[in-house]
Coordinates of C-alpha atoms and ligand atoms in Angstrom, one line a residue:
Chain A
X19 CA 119.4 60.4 111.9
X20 CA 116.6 59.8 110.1
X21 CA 113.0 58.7 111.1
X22 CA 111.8 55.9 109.6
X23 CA 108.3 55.0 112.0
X24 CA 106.2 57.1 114.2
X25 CA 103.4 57.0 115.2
X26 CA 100.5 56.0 117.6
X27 CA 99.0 52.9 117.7
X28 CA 95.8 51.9 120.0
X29 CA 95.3 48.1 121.7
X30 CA 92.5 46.8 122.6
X31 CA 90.5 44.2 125.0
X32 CA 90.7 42.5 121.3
X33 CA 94.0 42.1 120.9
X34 CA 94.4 40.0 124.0
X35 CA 96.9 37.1 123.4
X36 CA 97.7 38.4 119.4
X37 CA 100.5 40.0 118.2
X38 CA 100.4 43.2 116.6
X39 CA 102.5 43.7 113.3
X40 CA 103.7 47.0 112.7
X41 CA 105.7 47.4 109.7
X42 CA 108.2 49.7 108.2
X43 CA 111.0 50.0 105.6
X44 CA 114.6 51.1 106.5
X45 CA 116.9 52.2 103.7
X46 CA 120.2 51.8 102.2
X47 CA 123.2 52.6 104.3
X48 CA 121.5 52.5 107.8
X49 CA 123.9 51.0 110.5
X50 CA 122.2 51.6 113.9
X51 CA 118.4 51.7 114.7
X52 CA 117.3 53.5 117.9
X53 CA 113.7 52.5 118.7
X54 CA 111.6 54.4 121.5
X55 CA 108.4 52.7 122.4
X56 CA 106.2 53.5 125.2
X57 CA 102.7 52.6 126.0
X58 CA 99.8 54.1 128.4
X59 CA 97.9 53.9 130.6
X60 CA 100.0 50.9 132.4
X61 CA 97.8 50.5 135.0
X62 CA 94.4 50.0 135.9
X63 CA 93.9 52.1 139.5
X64 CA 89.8 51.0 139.8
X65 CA 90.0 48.4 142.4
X66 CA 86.9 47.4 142.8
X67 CA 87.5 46.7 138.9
X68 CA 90.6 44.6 139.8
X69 CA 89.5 42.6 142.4
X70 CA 86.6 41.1 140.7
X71 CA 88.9 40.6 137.7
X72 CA 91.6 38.6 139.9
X73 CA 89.0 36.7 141.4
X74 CA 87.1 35.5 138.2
X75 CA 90.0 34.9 137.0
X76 CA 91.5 32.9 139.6
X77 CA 88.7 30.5 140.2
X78 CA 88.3 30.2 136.3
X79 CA 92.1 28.8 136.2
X80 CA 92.2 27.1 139.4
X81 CA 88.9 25.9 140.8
X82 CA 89.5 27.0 143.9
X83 CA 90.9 29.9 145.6
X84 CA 94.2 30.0 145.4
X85 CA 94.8 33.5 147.3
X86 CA 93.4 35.0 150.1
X87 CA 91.5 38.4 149.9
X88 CA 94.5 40.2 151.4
X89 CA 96.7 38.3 148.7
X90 CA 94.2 39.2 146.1
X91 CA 94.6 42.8 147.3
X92 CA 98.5 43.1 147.2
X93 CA 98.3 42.3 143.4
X94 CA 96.3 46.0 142.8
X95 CA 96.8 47.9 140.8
X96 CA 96.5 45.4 137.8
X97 CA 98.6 46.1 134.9
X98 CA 99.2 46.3 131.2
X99 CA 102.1 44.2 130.0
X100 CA 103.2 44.5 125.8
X101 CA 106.3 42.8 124.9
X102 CA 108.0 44.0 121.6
X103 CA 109.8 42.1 119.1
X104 CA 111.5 43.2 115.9
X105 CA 112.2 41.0 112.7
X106 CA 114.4 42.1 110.2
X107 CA 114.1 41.1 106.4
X108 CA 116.6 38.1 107.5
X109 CA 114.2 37.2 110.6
X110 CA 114.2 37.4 114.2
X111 CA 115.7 40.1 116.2
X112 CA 115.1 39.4 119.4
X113 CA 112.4 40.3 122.3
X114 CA 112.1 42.9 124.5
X115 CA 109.9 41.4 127.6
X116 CA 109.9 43.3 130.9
X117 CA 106.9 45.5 132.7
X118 CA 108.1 48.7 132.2
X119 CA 105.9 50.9 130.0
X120 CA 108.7 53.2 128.4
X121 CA 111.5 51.5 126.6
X122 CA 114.8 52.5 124.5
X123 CA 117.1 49.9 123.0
X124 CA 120.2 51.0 119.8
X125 CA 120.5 48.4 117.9
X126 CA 123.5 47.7 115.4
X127 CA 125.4 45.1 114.0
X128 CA 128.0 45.2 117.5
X129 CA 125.5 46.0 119.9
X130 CA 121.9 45.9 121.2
X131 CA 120.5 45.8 124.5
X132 CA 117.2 44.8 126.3
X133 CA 116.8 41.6 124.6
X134 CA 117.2 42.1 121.2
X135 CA 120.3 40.4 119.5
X136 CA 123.2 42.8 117.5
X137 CA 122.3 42.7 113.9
X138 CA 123.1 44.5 110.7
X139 CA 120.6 47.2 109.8
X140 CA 120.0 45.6 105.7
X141 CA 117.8 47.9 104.0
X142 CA 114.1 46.3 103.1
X143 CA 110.6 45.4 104.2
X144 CA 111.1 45.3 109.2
X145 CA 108.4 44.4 111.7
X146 CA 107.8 45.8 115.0
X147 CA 105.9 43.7 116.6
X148 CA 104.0 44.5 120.0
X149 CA 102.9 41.1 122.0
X150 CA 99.4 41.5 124.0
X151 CA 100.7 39.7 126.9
X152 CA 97.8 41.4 129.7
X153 CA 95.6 44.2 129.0
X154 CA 92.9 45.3 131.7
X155 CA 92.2 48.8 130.1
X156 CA 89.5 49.1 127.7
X157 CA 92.3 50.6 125.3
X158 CA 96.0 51.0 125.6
X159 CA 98.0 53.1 123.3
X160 CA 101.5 52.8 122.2
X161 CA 103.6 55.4 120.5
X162 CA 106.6 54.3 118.7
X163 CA 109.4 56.0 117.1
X164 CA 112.1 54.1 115.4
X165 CA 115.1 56.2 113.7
X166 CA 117.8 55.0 111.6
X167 CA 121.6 56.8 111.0
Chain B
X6 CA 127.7 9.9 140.1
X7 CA 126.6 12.6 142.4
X8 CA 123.8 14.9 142.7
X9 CA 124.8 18.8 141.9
X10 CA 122.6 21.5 143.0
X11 CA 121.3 23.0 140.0
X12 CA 118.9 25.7 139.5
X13 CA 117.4 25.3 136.0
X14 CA 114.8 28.5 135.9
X15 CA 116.6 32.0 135.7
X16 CA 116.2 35.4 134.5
X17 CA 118.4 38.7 134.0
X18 CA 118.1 42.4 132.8
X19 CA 118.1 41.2 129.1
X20 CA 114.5 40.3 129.9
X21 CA 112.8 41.3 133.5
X22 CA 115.3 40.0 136.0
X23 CA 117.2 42.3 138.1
X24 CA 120.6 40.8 138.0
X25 CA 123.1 41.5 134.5
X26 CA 124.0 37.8 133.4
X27 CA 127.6 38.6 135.4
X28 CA 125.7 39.4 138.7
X29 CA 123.3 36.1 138.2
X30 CA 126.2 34.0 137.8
X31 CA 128.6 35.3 140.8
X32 CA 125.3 35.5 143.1
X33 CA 124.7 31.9 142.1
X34 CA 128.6 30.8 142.9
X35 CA 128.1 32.4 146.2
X36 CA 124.5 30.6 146.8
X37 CA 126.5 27.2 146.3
X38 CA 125.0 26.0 143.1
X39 CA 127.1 24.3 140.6
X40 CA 125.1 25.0 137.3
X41 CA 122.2 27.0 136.5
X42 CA 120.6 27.5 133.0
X43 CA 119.9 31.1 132.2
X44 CA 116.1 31.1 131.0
X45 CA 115.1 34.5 130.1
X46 CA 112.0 35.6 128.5
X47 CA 111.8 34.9 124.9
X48 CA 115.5 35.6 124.4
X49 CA 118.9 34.3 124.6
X50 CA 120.5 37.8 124.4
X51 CA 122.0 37.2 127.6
X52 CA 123.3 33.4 127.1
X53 CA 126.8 34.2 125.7
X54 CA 127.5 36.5 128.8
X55 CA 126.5 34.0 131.3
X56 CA 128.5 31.0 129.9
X57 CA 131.9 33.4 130.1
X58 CA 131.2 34.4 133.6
X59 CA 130.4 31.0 134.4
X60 CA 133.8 29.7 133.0
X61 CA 135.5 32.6 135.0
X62 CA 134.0 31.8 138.0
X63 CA 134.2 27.9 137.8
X64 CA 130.3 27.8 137.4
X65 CA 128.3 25.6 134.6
X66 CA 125.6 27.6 132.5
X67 CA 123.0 25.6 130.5
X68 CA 122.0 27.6 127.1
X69 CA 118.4 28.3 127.4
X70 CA 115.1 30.2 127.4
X71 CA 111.9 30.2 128.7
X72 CA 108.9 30.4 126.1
X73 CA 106.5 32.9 127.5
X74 CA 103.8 32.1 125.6
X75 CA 100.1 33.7 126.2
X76 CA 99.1 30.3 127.0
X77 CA 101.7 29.0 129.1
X78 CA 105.2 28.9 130.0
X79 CA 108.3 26.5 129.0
X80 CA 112.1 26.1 129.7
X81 CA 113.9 25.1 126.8
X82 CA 117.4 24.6 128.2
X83 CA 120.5 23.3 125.5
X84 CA 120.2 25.7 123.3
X85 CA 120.0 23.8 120.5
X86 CA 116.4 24.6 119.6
X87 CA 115.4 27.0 116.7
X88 CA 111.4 27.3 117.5
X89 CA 110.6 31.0 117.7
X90 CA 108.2 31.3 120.9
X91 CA 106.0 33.8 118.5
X92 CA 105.2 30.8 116.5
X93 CA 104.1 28.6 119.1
X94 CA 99.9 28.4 119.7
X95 CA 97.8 25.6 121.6
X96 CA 97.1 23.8 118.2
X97 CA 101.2 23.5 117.6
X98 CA 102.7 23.2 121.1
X99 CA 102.9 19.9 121.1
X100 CA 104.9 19.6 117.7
X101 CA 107.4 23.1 119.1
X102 CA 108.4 20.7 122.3
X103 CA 109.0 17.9 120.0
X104 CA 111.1 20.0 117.6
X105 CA 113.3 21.3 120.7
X106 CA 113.5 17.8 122.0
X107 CA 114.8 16.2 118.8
X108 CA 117.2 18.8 118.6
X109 CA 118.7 17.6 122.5
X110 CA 117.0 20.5 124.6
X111 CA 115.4 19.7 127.3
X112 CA 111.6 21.3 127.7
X113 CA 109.9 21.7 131.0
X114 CA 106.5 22.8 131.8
X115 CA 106.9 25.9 134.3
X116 CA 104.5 27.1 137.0
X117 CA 101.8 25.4 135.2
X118 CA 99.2 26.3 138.5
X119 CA 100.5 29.9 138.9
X120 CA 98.1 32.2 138.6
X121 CA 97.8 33.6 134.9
X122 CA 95.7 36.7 133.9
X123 CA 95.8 39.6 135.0
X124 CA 98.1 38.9 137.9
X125 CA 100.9 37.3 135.7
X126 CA 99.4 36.5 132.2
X127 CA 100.6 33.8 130.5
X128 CA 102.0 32.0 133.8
X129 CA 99.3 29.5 134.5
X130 CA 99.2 26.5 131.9
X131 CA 96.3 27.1 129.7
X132 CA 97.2 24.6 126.9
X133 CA 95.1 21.0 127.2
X134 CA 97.5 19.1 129.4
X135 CA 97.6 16.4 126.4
X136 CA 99.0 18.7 123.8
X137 CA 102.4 19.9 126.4
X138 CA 102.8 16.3 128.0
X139 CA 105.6 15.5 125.6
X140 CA 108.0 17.6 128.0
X141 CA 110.7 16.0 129.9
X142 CA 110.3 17.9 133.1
X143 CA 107.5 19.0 135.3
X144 CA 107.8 22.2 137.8
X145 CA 106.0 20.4 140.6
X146 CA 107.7 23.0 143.0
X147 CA 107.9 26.8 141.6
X148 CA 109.3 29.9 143.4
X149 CA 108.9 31.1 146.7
X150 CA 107.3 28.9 149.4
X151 CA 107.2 26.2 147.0
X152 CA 105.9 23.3 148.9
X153 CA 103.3 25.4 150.7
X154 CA 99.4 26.4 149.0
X155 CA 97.0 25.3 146.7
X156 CA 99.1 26.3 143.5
X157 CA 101.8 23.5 144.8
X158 CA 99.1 20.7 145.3
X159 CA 97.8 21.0 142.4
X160 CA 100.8 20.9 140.5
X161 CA 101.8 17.6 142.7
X162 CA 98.5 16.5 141.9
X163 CA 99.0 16.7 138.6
X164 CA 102.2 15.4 138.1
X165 CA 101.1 12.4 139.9
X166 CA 98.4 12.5 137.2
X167 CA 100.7 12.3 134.1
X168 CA 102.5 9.3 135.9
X169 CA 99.3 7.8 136.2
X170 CA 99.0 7.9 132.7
X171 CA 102.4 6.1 132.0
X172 CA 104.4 9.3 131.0
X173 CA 108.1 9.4 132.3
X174 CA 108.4 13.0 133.4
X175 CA 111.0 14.4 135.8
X176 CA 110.6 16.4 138.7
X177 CA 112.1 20.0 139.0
X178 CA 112.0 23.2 140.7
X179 CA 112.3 26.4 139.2
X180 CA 113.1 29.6 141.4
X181 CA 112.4 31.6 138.7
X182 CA 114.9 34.0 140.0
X183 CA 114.2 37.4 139.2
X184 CA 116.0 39.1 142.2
X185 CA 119.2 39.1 143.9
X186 CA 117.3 37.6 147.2
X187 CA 120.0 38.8 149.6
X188 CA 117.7 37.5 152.3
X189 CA 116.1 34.7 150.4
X190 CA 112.1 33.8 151.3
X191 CA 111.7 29.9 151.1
X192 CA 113.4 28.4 148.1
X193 CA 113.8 24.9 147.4
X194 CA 116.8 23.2 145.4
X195 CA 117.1 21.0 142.1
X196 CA 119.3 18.2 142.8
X197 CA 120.8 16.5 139.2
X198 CA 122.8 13.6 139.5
X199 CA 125.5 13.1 136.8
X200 CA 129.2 12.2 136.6
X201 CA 130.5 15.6 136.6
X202 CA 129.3 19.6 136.5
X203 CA 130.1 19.7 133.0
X204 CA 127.1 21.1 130.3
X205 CA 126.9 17.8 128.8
X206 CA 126.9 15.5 131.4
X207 CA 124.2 17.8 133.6
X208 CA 122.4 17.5 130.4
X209 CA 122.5 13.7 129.9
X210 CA 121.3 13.7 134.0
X211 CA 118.9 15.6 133.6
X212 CA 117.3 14.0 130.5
X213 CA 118.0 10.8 132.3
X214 CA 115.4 11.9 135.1
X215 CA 118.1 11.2 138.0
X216 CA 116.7 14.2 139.9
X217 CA 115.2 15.7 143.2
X218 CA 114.0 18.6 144.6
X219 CA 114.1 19.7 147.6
X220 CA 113.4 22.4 151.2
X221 CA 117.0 22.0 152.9
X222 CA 117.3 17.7 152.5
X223 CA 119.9 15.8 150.8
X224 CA 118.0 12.8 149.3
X225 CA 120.1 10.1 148.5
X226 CA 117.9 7.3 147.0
X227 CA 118.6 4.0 145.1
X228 CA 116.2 1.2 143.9
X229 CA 118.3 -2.5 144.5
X230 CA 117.0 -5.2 142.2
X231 CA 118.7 -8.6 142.7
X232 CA 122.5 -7.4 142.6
X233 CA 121.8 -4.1 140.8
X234 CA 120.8 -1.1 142.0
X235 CA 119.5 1.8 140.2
X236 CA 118.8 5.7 140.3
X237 CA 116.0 7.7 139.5
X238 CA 114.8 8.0 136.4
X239 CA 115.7 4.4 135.5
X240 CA 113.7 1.9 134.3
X241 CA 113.5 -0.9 136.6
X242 CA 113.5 -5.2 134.8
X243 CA 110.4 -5.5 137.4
X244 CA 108.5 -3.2 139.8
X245 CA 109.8 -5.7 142.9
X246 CA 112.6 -3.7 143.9
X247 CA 114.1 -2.8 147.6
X248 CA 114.4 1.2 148.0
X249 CA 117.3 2.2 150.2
X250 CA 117.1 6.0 151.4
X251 CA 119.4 8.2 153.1
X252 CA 118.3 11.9 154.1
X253 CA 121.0 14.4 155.4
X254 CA 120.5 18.3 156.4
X255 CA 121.8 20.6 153.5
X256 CA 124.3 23.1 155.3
X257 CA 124.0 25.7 153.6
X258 CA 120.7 25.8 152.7
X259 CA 119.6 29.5 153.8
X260 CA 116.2 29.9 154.5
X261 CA 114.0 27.7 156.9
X262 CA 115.5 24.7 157.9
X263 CA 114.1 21.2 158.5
X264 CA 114.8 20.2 162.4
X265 CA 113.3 16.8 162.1
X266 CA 112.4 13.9 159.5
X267 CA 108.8 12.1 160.0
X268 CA 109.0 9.5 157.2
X269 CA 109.7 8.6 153.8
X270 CA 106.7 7.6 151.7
X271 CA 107.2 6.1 148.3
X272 CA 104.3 7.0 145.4
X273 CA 103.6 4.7 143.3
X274 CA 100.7 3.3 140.4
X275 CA 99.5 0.6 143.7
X276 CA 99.3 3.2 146.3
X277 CA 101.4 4.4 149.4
X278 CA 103.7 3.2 151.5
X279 CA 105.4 4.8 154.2
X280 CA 108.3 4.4 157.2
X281 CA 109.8 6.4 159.7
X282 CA 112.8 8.4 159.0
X283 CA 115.4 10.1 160.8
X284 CA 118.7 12.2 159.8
X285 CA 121.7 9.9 158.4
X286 CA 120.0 6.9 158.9
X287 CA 119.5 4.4 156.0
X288 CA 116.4 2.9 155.6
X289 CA 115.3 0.2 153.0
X290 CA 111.5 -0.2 151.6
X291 CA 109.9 -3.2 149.9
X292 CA 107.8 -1.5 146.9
X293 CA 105.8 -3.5 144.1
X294 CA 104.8 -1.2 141.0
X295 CA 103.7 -1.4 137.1
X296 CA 104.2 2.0 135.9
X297 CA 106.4 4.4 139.0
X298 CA 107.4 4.7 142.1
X299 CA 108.9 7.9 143.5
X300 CA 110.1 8.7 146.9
X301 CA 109.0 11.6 149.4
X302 CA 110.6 12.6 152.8
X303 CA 108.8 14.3 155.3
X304 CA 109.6 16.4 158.2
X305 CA 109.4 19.1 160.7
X306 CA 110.1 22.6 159.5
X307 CA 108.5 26.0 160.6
X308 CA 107.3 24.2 163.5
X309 CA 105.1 21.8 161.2
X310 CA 104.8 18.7 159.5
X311 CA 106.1 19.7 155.7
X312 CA 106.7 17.4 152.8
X313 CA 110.5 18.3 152.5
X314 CA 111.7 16.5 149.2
X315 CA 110.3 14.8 146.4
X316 CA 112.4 12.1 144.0
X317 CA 111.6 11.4 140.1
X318 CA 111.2 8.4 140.1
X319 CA 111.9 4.8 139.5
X320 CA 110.3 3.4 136.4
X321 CA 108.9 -0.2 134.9
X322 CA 107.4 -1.5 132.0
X323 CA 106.8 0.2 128.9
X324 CA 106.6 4.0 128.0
X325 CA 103.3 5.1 127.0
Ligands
ZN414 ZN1 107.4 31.9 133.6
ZN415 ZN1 110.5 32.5 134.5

């Protein structure tokens, strides 16, 4: 096994609606990638903070309230949401998109999982790429370790 | 031709549904649906699976995704297309829909009035309606309670809105199932009418705008002109057309049903016009429109007057 990223990488209020391009080189004679990315804080607990956020929000988008306060309230705690995607020096590899903040996925040329499509692991220029779907922290950071064998 | 209940809006664990591809499609053949199209976030990871179970268990699975764009949401359903969702912004949605489209898919707008950021970013439409009204269906119904709150009228509203304007856009609902829903809150049904289950011909109904959605009714509408009659979707030699509707319960349908009906309205580009309605009883209206006329039943259900189902509709004149 050999690592071929790690690191820590911080998001901010910034990168709202960008994707972030993280890339790395894999060498010859890799056939699996494992990939461990996780990101904190995921939530945002000040709910003072999140209520004014959801409303704003709310009557920015819809003109008009569209939930209740109680409705409003059963949203808390708002949340950080980063999708990942990898491209290979061929292209896409698929997305990962789900809420949870730690994710694992293998991928080789028989398998994957999570979203991402099986796919030979050719040596050259990869691209993790971390999708700034919702941030409500002032920073988030992500630490990503991707491993080749 | 008869209408199939479809649902057209799905997720699994390859992106953040609950249900492996194998669960979705058994849970579905258990709900009574005869097709769904597996739309997961941003990925078709999960496609191949689905189609396989789906043959296994005599159930039809549309190819598809959903782009989850920070801007907005689209089904893409086919799987035919080759846009990457990464590559789509507000200044090139328009030309990504068309791109799927020429390649057969079929591209709705999803949830456009949910709410977006921070609740669920990216859900509410935030693209300039202009620039993603080259889609051929509209989610006018999303979810749970789907013909109930403000989200719901507005996205009527603005369907309506793009008919106005002379585009021929279908109807749909989209669960957007996420979970297994072993005691389901109120859902609503997309009915597509087609000459069989089959992929292609759900596909070719579907594009064809022969749909309806509905709370627990059966909607079974036709426009007569002279000797012909027509189904939704079509377009009409002239707006002077006689609309014959018949509404049934749906058995099965499991959550809240509808004890009475109230009336059938029919929407068009002239205005409203409306006539009582009851359970299995046909009833034929005398409408007169340029652009569209689309039929809605309503009824009693959860002890209150509910608009139960609304029809694509009936088309005349030229496109826009
Ligand atoms: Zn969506
Ligand atoms: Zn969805």
């Amino acid at each position: 096994m050999q690592t071929v990223l790690e690191g820590q990488y911080e998001i901010t209020r910034k990168n709202q609606s960008t994707h972030v391009r993280i890339p790395f080189r894999v060498p010859e004679k890799a056939e699996k990638m494992h990939i461990s990315v996780s990101y904190d804080p995921k939530y945002n607990f000040d709910e003072e903070y999140g209520l004014a956020l959801i409303e704003e929000s709310m009557l920015k988008q819809a003109g008009e309230p569209l939930m209740s306060k109680g409705e409003m309230r059963a949203c808390l705690p708002v949340d950080n949401h980063l999708s990942f995607s990898i491209d290979s020096p061929d292209g896409a590899v698929g997305t990962a998109h789900r809420g949870d903040n730690r994710q694992n996925f293998t991928i080789s040329a028989d398998d994957a999982q999570g979203g991402f499509y099986p796919c030979e692991i050719k040596s050259g220029d990869w691209t993790f790429i971390v999708s700034v779907t919702c941030i409500v922290t002032d920073t988030i950071t992500v630490s990503l370790k991707i491993e080749v064998e | 031709m008869r209408y199939y209940r479809c649902e057209l809006h799905t997720h699994t664990t390859l992106s953040d549904g609950k249900m492996t591809p194998e669960e979705l499609v058994e849970r579905a053949k258990e709900c009574g649906y005869d097709a769904i199209a597996l739309t997961d976030h941003n990925t078709t990871a999960g496609v191949e699976r689905a189609v396989k179970a789906g043959e296994k268990a005599g159930l039809t699975v549309l190819r598809g995704i959903e782009w989850t764009t920070f801007w907005g949401h689209l089904t893409v359903i086919g799987g035919s297309s080759d846009v990457l969702w990464r590559d789509i912004t507000p200044e090139n949605v328009a030309e990504k829909i068309k791109r799927a489209r020429e390649k057969g898919d079929i591209v709705a707008l999803a949830h456009p009035r949910r709410m977006g950021y921070p609740v669920c970013s990216g859900c509410h439409c935030d693209y300039d309606i202009e620039s993603v009204a080259g889609v051929n269906n509209y989610e006018v119904w999303s979810h749970y309670y789907p013909n109930e709150g403000v989200a719901a009228r507005q996205q009527r509203e603005q369907w309506y809105s793009l008919l106005d304007r002379g585009l021929r856009i279908a109807a749909v609902y989209g669960y957007d199932w996420h979970n297994r829903d072993d005691i389901p809150p109120s859902y609503a049904y997309t009915y597509v009418g087609a000459e069989n289950a089959d992929a292609d011909a759900l596909m070719r109904g579907i594009k064809s705008g022969a749909t309806f959605i509905t709370v627990g009714v059966s909607v079974d509408c036709k426009a007569v002109v002279g000797e012909k009659e027509y189904v939704t979707g079509s377009v009409l030699p002239t707006g002077e057309a006689d609309i014959e509707i018949i509404c049934n319960p749906i058995k099965d349908y499991r959550s809240d049903k509808p004890t009475r009906l109230i009336r059938a309205e029919l929407h068009t580009d002239k205005g409203v016009v409306s006539t009582p309605l009851e359970f299995g009883k046909k009833v034929k209206i005398k409408t007169a429109f340029a652009k569209y006329c689309t039929v809605e039943v309503y009824g009693e259900r959860k002890r209150e007057e509910q608009l139960l189902a609304i029809t694509s509709a009936f088309y005349t004149g030229g496109e826009r």
